Tab-separated table of C-alpha atoms in Angstrom:
chain	number	residue	atom	x	y	z
A	37	MET	CA	0.000	0.000	0.000
A	38	THR	CA	2.976	2.300	-0.256
A	39	ASP	CA	2.744	2.614	-4.040
A	40	PRO	CA	2.072	6.361	-4.426
A	41	SER	CA	-0.109	5.967	-7.515
A	42	ILE	CA	-2.540	3.712	-5.637
A	43	THR	CA	-2.534	5.975	-2.605
A	44	SER	CA	-3.190	9.035	-4.767
A	45	TRP	CA	-6.047	7.344	-6.580
A	46	HIS	CA	-7.658	6.367	-3.315
A	47	ARG	CA	-7.279	9.894	-2.047
A	48	PHE	CA	-8.978	11.349	-5.085
A	49	ALA	CA	-11.607	8.701	-5.568
A	50	ALA	CA	-14.120	10.466	-3.381
A	51	ALA	CA	-13.914	14.076	-4.452
A	52	SER	CA	-12.894	13.902	-8.054
A	53	THR	CA	-14.959	10.924	-9.185
A	54	PHE	CA	-17.855	10.383	-6.856
A	55	LEU	CA	-18.961	13.953	-6.184
A	56	PRO	CA	-19.380	15.034	-9.814
A	57	TRP	CA	-21.262	11.788	-10.439
A	58	ALA	CA	-23.524	12.434	-7.441
A	59	GLU	CA	-24.141	16.007	-8.561
A	60	ARG	CA	-25.252	14.779	-11.978
A	61	TRP	CA	-27.720	12.234	-10.621
A	62	LEU	CA	-29.181	14.121	-7.663
A	63	PRO	CA	-31.627	16.338	-9.590
A	64	TRP	CA	-33.054	13.350	-11.485
A	65	LEU	CA	-33.366	11.258	-8.353
A	66	GLY	CA	-35.075	14.162	-6.627
A	67	ILE	CA	-37.575	14.617	-9.421
A	68	ALA	CA	-38.283	10.891	-9.632
A	69	THR	CA	-38.792	10.768	-5.869
A	70	ALA	CA	-41.188	13.702	-5.838
A	71	VAL	CA	-43.263	12.407	-8.743
A	72	LEU	CA	-43.458	8.811	-7.502
A	73	LEU	CA	-44.093	9.797	-3.901
A	74	VAL	CA	-46.882	12.271	-4.630
A	75	GLY	CA	-48.340	9.973	-7.280
A	76	GLY	CA	-48.145	6.812	-5.207
A	77	LEU	CA	-49.506	8.306	-1.998
A	78	THR	CA	-52.345	10.043	-3.845
A	79	TRP	CA	-53.188	6.801	-5.587
A	80	GLY	CA	-53.286	5.002	-2.268
A	81	LEU	CA	-55.174	7.677	-0.350
A	82	VAL	CA	-57.731	8.647	-2.944
A	83	ILE	CA	-58.063	6.152	-5.775
A	84	ALA	CA	-57.530	2.751	-4.214
A	85	PRO	CA	-60.747	1.214	-2.854
A	86	ALA	CA	-61.469	0.691	0.820
A	87	ASP	CA	-60.791	-2.678	2.368
A	88	TYR	CA	-63.890	-4.751	3.078
A	89	GLN	CA	-62.590	-5.723	6.516
A	90	GLN	CA	-60.492	-2.768	7.636
A	91	GLY	CA	-62.269	0.059	5.838
A	92	GLU	CA	-60.172	3.139	5.266
A	93	SER	CA	-57.686	2.433	8.073
A	94	TYR	CA	-55.725	0.040	5.860
A	95	ARG	CA	-54.459	3.042	3.869
A	96	ILE	CA	-51.709	3.362	6.452
A	97	ILE	CA	-50.204	0.469	4.512
A	98	PHE	CA	-48.917	2.883	1.873
A	99	VAL	CA	-46.489	4.463	4.331
A	100	HIS	CA	-46.084	1.559	6.737
A	101	VAL	CA	-45.001	-1.206	4.357
A	102	PRO	CA	-42.572	0.851	2.250
A	103	SER	CA	-40.994	2.137	5.488
A	104	ALA	CA	-40.641	-1.392	6.809
A	105	TRP	CA	-39.182	-2.708	3.559
A	106	MET	CA	-36.726	0.182	3.441
A	107	SER	CA	-35.736	-0.347	7.084
A	108	MET	CA	-34.565	-3.836	6.134
A	109	PHE	CA	-33.160	-3.033	2.711
A	110	VAL	CA	-31.117	-0.122	4.047
A	111	TYR	CA	-29.701	-2.248	6.858
A	112	VAL	CA	-28.537	-4.889	4.394
A	113	ALA	CA	-27.000	-2.197	2.158
A	114	MET	CA	-25.284	-0.679	5.179
A	115	ALA	CA	-23.997	-4.101	6.238
A	116	VAL	CA	-22.649	-4.848	2.755
A	117	ALA	CA	-20.928	-1.453	2.592
A	118	SER	CA	-19.516	-2.061	6.054
A	119	ALA	CA	-18.140	-5.440	4.983
A	120	VAL	CA	-16.569	-3.815	1.921
A	121	TYR	CA	-15.002	-1.171	4.134
A	122	LEU	CA	-13.678	-3.732	6.604
A	123	THR	CA	-12.235	-5.872	3.804
A	124	TRP	CA	-10.786	-3.300	1.398
A	125	ASN	CA	-10.667	-0.113	3.443
A	126	ILE	CA	-12.580	1.856	0.795
A	127	LYS	CA	-13.533	5.181	2.336
A	128	LEU	CA	-16.542	5.699	0.120
A	129	ALA	CA	-18.082	2.494	1.456
A	130	ASP	CA	-17.725	3.817	4.983
A	131	SER	CA	-19.184	7.149	3.904
A	132	PHE	CA	-22.199	5.322	2.482
A	133	ALA	CA	-22.651	3.233	5.631
A	134	ALA	CA	-22.436	6.351	7.811
A	135	ALA	CA	-25.030	8.127	5.683
A	136	ALA	CA	-27.350	5.125	5.461
A	137	ALA	CA	-27.519	4.476	9.201
A	138	PRO	CA	-29.629	7.455	10.279
A	139	LEU	CA	-31.896	7.057	7.256
A	140	GLY	CA	-32.459	3.390	8.051
A	141	GLY	CA	-33.160	4.363	11.647
A	142	TRP	CA	-35.816	6.818	10.526
A	143	PHE	CA	-37.432	4.216	8.258
A	144	THR	CA	-37.530	1.785	11.184
A	145	PHE	CA	-39.033	4.475	13.401
A	146	LEU	CA	-41.692	5.157	10.773
A	147	ALA	CA	-42.449	1.455	10.356
A	148	LEU	CA	-42.924	1.078	14.106
A	149	THR	CA	-44.997	4.221	14.651
A	150	THR	CA	-47.225	3.924	11.589
A	151	GLY	CA	-47.631	0.254	12.443
A	152	SER	CA	-48.680	1.228	15.941
A	153	LEU	CA	-51.202	3.714	14.578
A	154	TRP	CA	-52.585	0.901	12.434
A	155	GLY	CA	-52.526	-1.659	15.232
A	156	ARG	CA	-54.467	0.430	17.724
A	157	PRO	CA	-57.733	0.509	15.739
A	158	MET	CA	-57.282	-2.934	14.164
A	159	TRP	CA	-55.840	-5.047	16.970
A	160	GLY	CA	-56.874	-2.873	19.897
A	161	ALA	CA	-53.259	-2.482	20.960
A	162	TRP	CA	-50.573	0.143	20.345
A	163	TRP	CA	-47.937	-2.529	20.862
A	164	VAL	CA	-47.586	-6.272	21.254
A	165	TRP	CA	-44.418	-8.222	21.892
A	166	ASP	CA	-44.876	-10.529	18.936
A	167	ALA	CA	-41.871	-11.713	16.938
A	168	ARG	CA	-42.288	-9.289	14.027
A	169	LEU	CA	-42.661	-6.145	16.113
A	170	THR	CA	-39.981	-7.160	18.586
A	171	SER	CA	-37.405	-7.950	15.904
A	172	GLU	CA	-38.183	-4.676	14.115
A	173	LEU	CA	-37.679	-2.840	17.409
A	174	LEU	CA	-34.372	-4.675	17.743
A	175	LEU	CA	-33.478	-3.350	14.306
A	176	LEU	CA	-34.022	0.186	15.586
A	177	PHE	CA	-31.683	-0.522	18.503
A	178	LEU	CA	-29.081	-1.889	16.098
A	179	TYR	CA	-29.272	1.271	13.996
A	180	LEU	CA	-28.944	3.429	17.109
A	181	GLY	CA	-26.018	1.273	18.198
A	182	VAL	CA	-24.239	1.717	14.873
A	183	ILE	CA	-24.825	5.479	14.950
A	184	GLY	CA	-23.876	5.728	18.617
A	185	LEU	CA	-20.687	3.705	18.243
A	186	ARG	CA	-19.464	5.884	15.442
A	187	ALA	CA	-20.254	9.009	17.430
A	188	SER	CA	-18.743	7.882	20.697
A	189	VAL	CA	-15.372	6.478	19.599
A	190	ASP	CA	-12.895	9.324	19.305
A	191	GLU	CA	-10.447	8.076	16.722
A	192	PRO	CA	-12.258	8.217	13.354
A	193	ARG	CA	-10.841	4.980	11.898
A	194	ARG	CA	-11.594	2.981	15.010
A	195	ALA	CA	-15.054	4.527	15.142
A	196	ALA	CA	-15.706	3.510	11.557
A	197	ARG	CA	-14.482	-0.031	12.192
A	198	ALA	CA	-16.598	-0.439	15.321
A	199	ALA	CA	-19.718	0.783	13.553
A	200	ALA	CA	-18.973	-1.474	10.585
A	201	LEU	CA	-18.541	-4.537	12.787
A	202	LEU	CA	-21.850	-3.977	14.556
A	203	ALA	CA	-23.562	-3.410	11.222
A	204	VAL	CA	-22.240	-6.692	9.837
A	205	PHE	CA	-23.072	-8.760	12.904
A	206	GLY	CA	-26.523	-7.231	13.214
A	207	VAL	CA	-27.570	-8.200	9.700
A	208	ILE	CA	-28.675	-11.599	10.993
A	209	ASN	CA	-31.719	-9.776	12.386
A	210	VAL	CA	-33.034	-8.943	8.928
A	211	PRO	CA	-33.993	-12.484	7.852
A	212	ILE	CA	-35.354	-12.974	11.361
A	213	ILE	CA	-37.698	-10.025	10.853
A	214	HIS	CA	-38.740	-11.328	7.468
A	215	TYR	CA	-39.430	-14.910	8.546
A	216	SER	CA	-40.752	-14.057	12.020
A	217	VAL	CA	-44.359	-14.218	10.851
A	218	ILE	CA	-43.785	-17.740	9.507
A	219	TRP	CA	-41.555	-19.158	12.237
A	220	TRP	CA	-43.605	-17.899	15.155
A	221	ASN	CA	-47.232	-17.346	16.049
A	222	THR	CA	-47.596	-13.640	15.464
A	223	LEU	CA	-50.392	-11.116	15.667
A	224	HIS	CA	-48.792	-9.365	12.707
A	225	GLN	CA	-50.153	-10.845	9.541
A	226	PRO	CA	-48.181	-13.367	7.478
A	227	PRO	CA	-46.654	-12.416	4.123
A	228	THR	CA	-49.092	-11.439	1.417
A	229	ILE	CA	-46.690	-9.911	-1.080
A	230	THR	CA	-43.345	-11.614	-0.789
A	231	LYS	CA	-44.803	-15.086	-0.955
A	232	PHE	CA	-43.615	-16.864	-4.032
A	233	ASP	CA	-47.023	-17.928	-5.185
A	234	GLN	CA	-49.646	-15.384	-6.102
A	235	PRO	CA	-49.779	-12.374	-3.803
A	236	SER	CA	-53.152	-12.275	-2.049
A	237	MET	CA	-53.499	-8.507	-2.283
A	238	HIS	CA	-55.784	-7.117	-4.948
A	239	LEU	CA	-54.052	-5.259	-7.760
A	240	SER	CA	-55.972	-2.069	-7.012
A	241	MET	CA	-54.088	-1.953	-3.718
A	242	LEU	CA	-50.904	-3.755	-4.699
A	243	LEU	CA	-50.034	-1.404	-7.554
A	244	PRO	CA	-50.064	1.847	-5.546
A	245	LEU	CA	-48.140	-0.008	-2.831
A	246	LEU	CA	-45.421	-0.965	-5.308
A	247	VAL	CA	-45.277	2.603	-6.628
A	248	CYS	CA	-44.805	3.845	-3.072
A	249	ALA	CA	-42.090	1.249	-2.494
A	250	ILE	CA	-40.198	2.430	-5.581
A	251	ALA	CA	-40.748	6.031	-4.455
A	252	PHE	CA	-39.251	5.288	-1.050
A	253	THR	CA	-36.280	3.647	-2.728
A	254	CYS	CA	-35.641	6.688	-4.939
A	255	TYR	CA	-36.067	8.785	-1.827
A	256	PHE	CA	-33.400	6.794	-0.026
A	257	ALA	CA	-31.005	7.162	-2.955
A	258	THR	CA	-31.559	10.931	-2.942
A	259	ALA	CA	-31.239	11.328	0.798
A	260	VAL	CA	-28.163	9.138	1.133
A	261	LEU	CA	-26.355	11.009	-1.631
A	262	LEU	CA	-27.237	14.326	0.007
A	263	ARG	CA	-25.728	13.125	3.267
A	264	MET	CA	-22.650	11.651	1.633
A	265	ARG	CA	-22.060	14.897	-0.190
A	266	CYS	CA	-22.012	16.791	3.116
A	267	ASP	CA	-19.775	14.193	4.723
A	268	LEU	CA	-17.256	14.337	1.880
A	269	LEU	CA	-17.357	18.101	1.737
A	270	GLU	CA	-16.440	18.178	5.376
A	271	LYS	CA	-13.814	15.457	5.434
A	272	GLU	CA	-12.172	15.623	2.016
A	273	LYS	CA	-8.745	17.051	2.529
A	274	GLU	CA	-8.051	17.896	-1.089
A	275	ARG	CA	-9.827	21.236	-0.859
A	276	ARG	CA	-8.742	22.305	-4.320
A	277	TRP	CA	-10.673	19.477	-5.972
A	278	LEU	CA	-13.718	20.544	-3.984
A	279	LYS	CA	-13.300	24.189	-4.924
A	280	ARG	CA	-13.030	23.142	-8.525
A	281	ILE	CA	-16.266	21.147	-8.380
A	282	TYR	CA	-18.291	23.547	-6.275
A	283	GLY	CA	-16.894	26.923	-6.978
A	284	ASP	CA	-14.419	27.829	-9.584
A	285	PRO	CA	-13.842	25.294	-12.408
A	286	SER	CA	-10.658	27.150	-13.287
A	287	VAL	CA	-8.949	26.142	-10.032
A	288	SER	CA	-5.823	24.352	-11.105
A	289	VAL	CA	-5.160	20.860	-9.894
A	290	GLU	CA	-1.965	20.079	-11.791
A	291	THR	CA	0.256	20.479	-8.788
A	292	LEU	CA	-1.674	17.762	-6.979
A	293	LYS	CA	-0.054	14.378	-7.434
B	58	MET	CA	-64.445	15.563	0.499
B	59	ALA	CA	-65.251	15.683	4.212
B	60	ASP	CA	-66.046	11.972	4.000
B	61	TRP	CA	-62.680	11.264	2.485
B	62	PHE	CA	-60.932	13.295	5.146
B	63	ALA	CA	-62.807	11.393	7.860
B	64	MET	CA	-61.278	8.137	6.549
B	65	GLY	CA	-64.315	6.142	7.633
B	66	GLY	CA	-63.825	7.209	11.234
B	67	TYR	CA	-60.154	6.310	11.276
B	68	ALA	CA	-58.882	9.829	10.582
B	69	GLY	CA	-57.276	10.009	14.010
B	70	PHE	CA	-54.979	7.164	13.029
B	71	VAL	CA	-54.471	7.582	9.302
B	72	TRP	CA	-53.597	11.279	9.216
B	73	PRO	CA	-51.040	11.236	12.052
B	74	ALA	CA	-49.353	8.309	10.307
B	75	TYR	CA	-49.109	10.221	7.032
B	76	LEU	CA	-48.082	13.428	8.789
B	77	LEU	CA	-45.309	11.631	10.627
B	78	ALA	CA	-44.075	10.139	7.364
B	79	VAL	CA	-44.113	13.474	5.538
B	80	VAL	CA	-42.314	15.281	8.360
B	81	VAL	CA	-39.591	12.645	8.679
B	82	LEU	CA	-39.072	12.328	4.938
B	83	ALA	CA	-39.037	16.077	4.352
B	84	GLY	CA	-36.682	16.657	7.264
B	85	ASN	CA	-34.134	14.188	5.947
B	86	ILE	CA	-33.983	16.109	2.689
B	87	VAL	CA	-34.068	19.644	4.037
B	88	SER	CA	-31.495	19.058	6.762
B	89	PRO	CA	-28.623	17.819	4.559
B	90	LEU	CA	-29.500	20.411	1.919
B	91	ARG	CA	-29.078	23.220	4.413
B	92	ARG	CA	-25.922	21.676	5.797
B	93	PHE	CA	-24.552	21.493	2.273
B	94	GLN	CA	-25.243	25.181	1.673
B	95	ARG	CA	-23.356	26.059	4.838
B	96	LEU	CA	-20.408	23.793	4.027
B	97	ARG	CA	-20.175	25.068	0.465
B	98	LYS	CA	-20.178	28.652	1.674
B	99	ALA	CA	-17.406	27.863	4.152
B	100	LEU	CA	-15.423	26.051	1.457
B	101	LEU	CA	-15.548	28.929	-0.993
B	102	GLU	CA	-14.699	31.506	1.631
B	103	GLN	CA	-11.576	29.627	2.642
B	104	PRO	CA	-8.263	31.098	1.526
B	105	TYR	CA	-7.310	29.643	-1.835
B	106	ASP	CA	-4.393	27.446	-0.989
B	107	GLN	CA	-5.384	25.919	2.288
B	108	GLU	CA	-4.726	22.238	2.077
B	109	THR	CA	-4.007	19.737	4.790
B	110	THR	CA	-2.068	16.776	3.600
């Protein structure tokens, strides 16, 4: 790792390559997010029919399920990025993991709270300690642990490693959440969409749900890039590359090796 | 319209859920955007050749 050309490339990888790429994609991701989110939520709130059992209360599904899916998807992405960072020491992977953690935490929070608001009228309870809810709550604690570890360890590299290790070990919880409704007797309903035979949800409800899920995914991409951009702007030591990208394109970079 | 807003009697559950979602989602866009504006301003105001290597 003492070959200067490799070291230089690693040093520049973030600012000179990633940031211009992120800047190009952010507006499109933002537009896609806005269109899909407004469209999907309107479809679910206004156009989709009421449920014959749950009436209009089921419409919480259009924020609850996408949040829950994202809470799991983001954790897996964070764990993969953490593993990449631990294995190859790629800073960008750590930057992604650091940006993803709070977002995943918020998705988990939303899944739990919107689920609670749905559970109260439907089950008669704000909370039950069934396997699905408990493992999702555990996911929130894992996210908080990852965020807290990074914040509390002073030395930045050790902090990043600690957070990455917890992220990787915690990923075992994600399949537990997913299969909890099959492995255990749960109040939370069993899978209706991710079953491999026909989903038992009517298309008039399934389609807006899928649109919302895609919207939440675009949202995550937008939000994570926004956070990474801030992180890199703060930490990137090659200020001239940053000035060139964000201020004056005429800033010379030839003297940088 | 009033019927739709009443959500079949479940308005007290549906609307807080959506409000919570909108607030959280909006916040996680606005917050890094504002932070970026501040960081960019600080970057451009820095003296030209300040580099830590």
